[in-house]
JSON list of C-alpha atoms in Angstrom, two decimals:
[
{"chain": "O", "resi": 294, "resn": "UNK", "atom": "CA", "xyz": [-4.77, 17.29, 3.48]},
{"chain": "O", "resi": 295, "resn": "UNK", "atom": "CA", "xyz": [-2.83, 19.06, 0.65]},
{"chain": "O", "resi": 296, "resn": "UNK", "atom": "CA", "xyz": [-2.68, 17.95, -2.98]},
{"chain": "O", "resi": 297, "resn": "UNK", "atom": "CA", "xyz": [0.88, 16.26, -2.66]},
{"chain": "O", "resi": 298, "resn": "UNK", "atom": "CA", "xyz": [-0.20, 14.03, 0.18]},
{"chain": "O", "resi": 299, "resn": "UNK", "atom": "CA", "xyz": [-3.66, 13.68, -1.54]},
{"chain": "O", "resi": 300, "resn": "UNK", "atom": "CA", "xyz": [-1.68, 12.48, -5.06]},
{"chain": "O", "resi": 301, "resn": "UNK", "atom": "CA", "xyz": [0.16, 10.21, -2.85]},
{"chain": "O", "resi": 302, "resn": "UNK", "atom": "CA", "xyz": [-2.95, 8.47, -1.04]},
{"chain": "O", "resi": 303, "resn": "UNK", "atom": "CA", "xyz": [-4.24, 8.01, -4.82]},
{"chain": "O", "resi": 304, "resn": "UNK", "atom": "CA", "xyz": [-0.99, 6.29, -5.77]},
{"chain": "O", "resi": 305, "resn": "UNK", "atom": "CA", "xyz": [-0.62, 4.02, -2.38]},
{"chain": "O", "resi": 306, "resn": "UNK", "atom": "CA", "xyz": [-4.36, 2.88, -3.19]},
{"chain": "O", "resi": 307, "resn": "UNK", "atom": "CA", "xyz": [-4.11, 2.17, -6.98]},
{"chain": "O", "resi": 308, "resn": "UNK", "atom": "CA", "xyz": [-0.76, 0.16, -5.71]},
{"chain": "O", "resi": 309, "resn": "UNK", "atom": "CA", "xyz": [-2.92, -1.42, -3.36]},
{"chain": "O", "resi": 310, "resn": "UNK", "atom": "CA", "xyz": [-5.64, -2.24, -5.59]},
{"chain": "O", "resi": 311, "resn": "UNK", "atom": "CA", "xyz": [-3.28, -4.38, -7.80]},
{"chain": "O", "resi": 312, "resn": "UNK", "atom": "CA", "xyz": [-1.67, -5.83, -4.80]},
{"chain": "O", "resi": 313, "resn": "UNK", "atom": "CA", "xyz": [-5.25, -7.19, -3.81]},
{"chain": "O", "resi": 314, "resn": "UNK", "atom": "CA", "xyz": [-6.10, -8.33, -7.20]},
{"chain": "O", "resi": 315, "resn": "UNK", "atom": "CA", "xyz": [-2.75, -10.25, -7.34]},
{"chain": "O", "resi": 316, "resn": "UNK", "atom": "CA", "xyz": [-3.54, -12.13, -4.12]},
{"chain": "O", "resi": 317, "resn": "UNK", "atom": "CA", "xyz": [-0.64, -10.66, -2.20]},
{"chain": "O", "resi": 318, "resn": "UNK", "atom": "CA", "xyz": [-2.45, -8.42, 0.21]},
{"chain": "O", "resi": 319, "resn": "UNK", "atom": "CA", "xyz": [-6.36, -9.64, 1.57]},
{"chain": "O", "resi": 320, "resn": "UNK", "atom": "CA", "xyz": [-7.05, -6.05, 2.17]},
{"chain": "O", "resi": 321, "resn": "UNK", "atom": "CA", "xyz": [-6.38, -2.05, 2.11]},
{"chain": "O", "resi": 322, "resn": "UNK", "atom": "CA", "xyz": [-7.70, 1.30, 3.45]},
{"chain": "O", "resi": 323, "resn": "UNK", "atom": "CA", "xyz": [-7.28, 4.57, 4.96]},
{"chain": "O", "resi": 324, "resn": "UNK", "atom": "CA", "xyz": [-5.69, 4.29, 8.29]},
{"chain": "O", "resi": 325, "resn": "UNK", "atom": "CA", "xyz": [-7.08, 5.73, 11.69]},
{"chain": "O", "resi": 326, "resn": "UNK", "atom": "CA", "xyz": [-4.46, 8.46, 11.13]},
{"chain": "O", "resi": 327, "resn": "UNK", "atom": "CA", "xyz": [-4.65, 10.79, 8.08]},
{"chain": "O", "resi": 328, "resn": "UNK", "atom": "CA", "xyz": [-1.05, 9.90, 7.36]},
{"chain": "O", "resi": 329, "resn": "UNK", "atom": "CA", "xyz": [-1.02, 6.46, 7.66]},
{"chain": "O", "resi": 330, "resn": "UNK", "atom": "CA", "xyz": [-2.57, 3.85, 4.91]},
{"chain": "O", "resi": 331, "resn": "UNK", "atom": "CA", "xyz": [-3.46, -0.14, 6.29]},
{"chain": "O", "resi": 332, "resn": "UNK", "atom": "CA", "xyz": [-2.59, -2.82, 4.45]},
{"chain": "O", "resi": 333, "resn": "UNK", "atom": "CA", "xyz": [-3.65, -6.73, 5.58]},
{"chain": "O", "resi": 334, "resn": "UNK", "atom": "CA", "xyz": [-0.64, -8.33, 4.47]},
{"chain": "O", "resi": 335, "resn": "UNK", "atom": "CA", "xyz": [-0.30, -11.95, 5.57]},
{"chain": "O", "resi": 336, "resn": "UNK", "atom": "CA", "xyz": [-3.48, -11.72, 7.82]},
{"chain": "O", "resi": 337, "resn": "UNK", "atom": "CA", "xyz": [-2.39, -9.10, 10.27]},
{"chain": "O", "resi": 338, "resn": "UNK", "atom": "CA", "xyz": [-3.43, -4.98, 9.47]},
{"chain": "O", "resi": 339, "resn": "UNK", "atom": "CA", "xyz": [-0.36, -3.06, 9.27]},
{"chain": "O", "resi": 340, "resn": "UNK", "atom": "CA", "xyz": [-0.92, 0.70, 9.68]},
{"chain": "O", "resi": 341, "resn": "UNK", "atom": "CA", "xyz": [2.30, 2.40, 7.53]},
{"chain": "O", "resi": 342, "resn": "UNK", "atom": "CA", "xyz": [3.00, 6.13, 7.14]},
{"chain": "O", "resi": 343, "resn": "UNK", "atom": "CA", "xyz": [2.27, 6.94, 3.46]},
{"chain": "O", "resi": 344, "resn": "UNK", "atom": "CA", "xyz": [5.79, 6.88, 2.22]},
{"chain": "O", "resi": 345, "resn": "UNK", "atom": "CA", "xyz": [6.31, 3.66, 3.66]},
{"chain": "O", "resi": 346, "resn": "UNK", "atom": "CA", "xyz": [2.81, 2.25, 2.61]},
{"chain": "O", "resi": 347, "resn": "UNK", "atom": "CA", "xyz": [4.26, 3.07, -1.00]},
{"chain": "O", "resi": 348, "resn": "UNK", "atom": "CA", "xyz": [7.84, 1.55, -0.62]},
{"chain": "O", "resi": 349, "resn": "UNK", "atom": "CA", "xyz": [6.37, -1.45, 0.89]},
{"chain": "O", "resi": 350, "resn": "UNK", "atom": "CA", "xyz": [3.72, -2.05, -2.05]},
{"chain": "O", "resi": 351, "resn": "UNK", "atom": "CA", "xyz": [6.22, -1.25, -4.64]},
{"chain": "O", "resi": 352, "resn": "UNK", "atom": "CA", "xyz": [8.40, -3.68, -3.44]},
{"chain": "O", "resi": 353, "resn": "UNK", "atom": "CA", "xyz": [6.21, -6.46, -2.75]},
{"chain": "O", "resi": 354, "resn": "UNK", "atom": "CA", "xyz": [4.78, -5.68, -6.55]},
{"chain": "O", "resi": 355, "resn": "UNK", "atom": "CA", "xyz": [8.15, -5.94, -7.74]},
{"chain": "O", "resi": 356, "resn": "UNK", "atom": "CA", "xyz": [9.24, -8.97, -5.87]},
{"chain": "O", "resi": 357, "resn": "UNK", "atom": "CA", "xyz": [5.67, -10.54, -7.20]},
{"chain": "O", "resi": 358, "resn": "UNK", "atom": "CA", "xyz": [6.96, -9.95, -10.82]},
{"chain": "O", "resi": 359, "resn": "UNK", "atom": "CA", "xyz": [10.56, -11.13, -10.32]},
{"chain": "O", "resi": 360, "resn": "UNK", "atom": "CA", "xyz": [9.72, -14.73, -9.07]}
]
């Protein structure tokens, strides 16, 4: 794994972290694939590529903020 996609892990799991303290995810973690992150989101384990792991946190943060 190289620093970029290391940095990017880090982000997707502090994300993560505050989407789990908020109550809008009931879980997180490394995926079975080194680039892919899973994310329990509405009861079902979602395996994302990072870059979509990050988009889909940062939205659902955002949308959490806006309503």
């Amino acid at each position: 794994m190289n620093s970029t996609q290391a940095d990017l892990r880090e982000e997707i799991r502090e994300l993560a972290e505050e989407a789990f303290r908020e109550k809008l995810i009931s879980g997180h973690g490394d995926g079975p694939d080194i680039n892919e992150y899973q994310i329990v989101y509405q009861g079902k384990p979602r395996h994302l590529p990072l870059e979509q792991a990050r988009f889909f946190l940062t939205n659902l943060l955002y949308r959490s903020r806006i309503h």
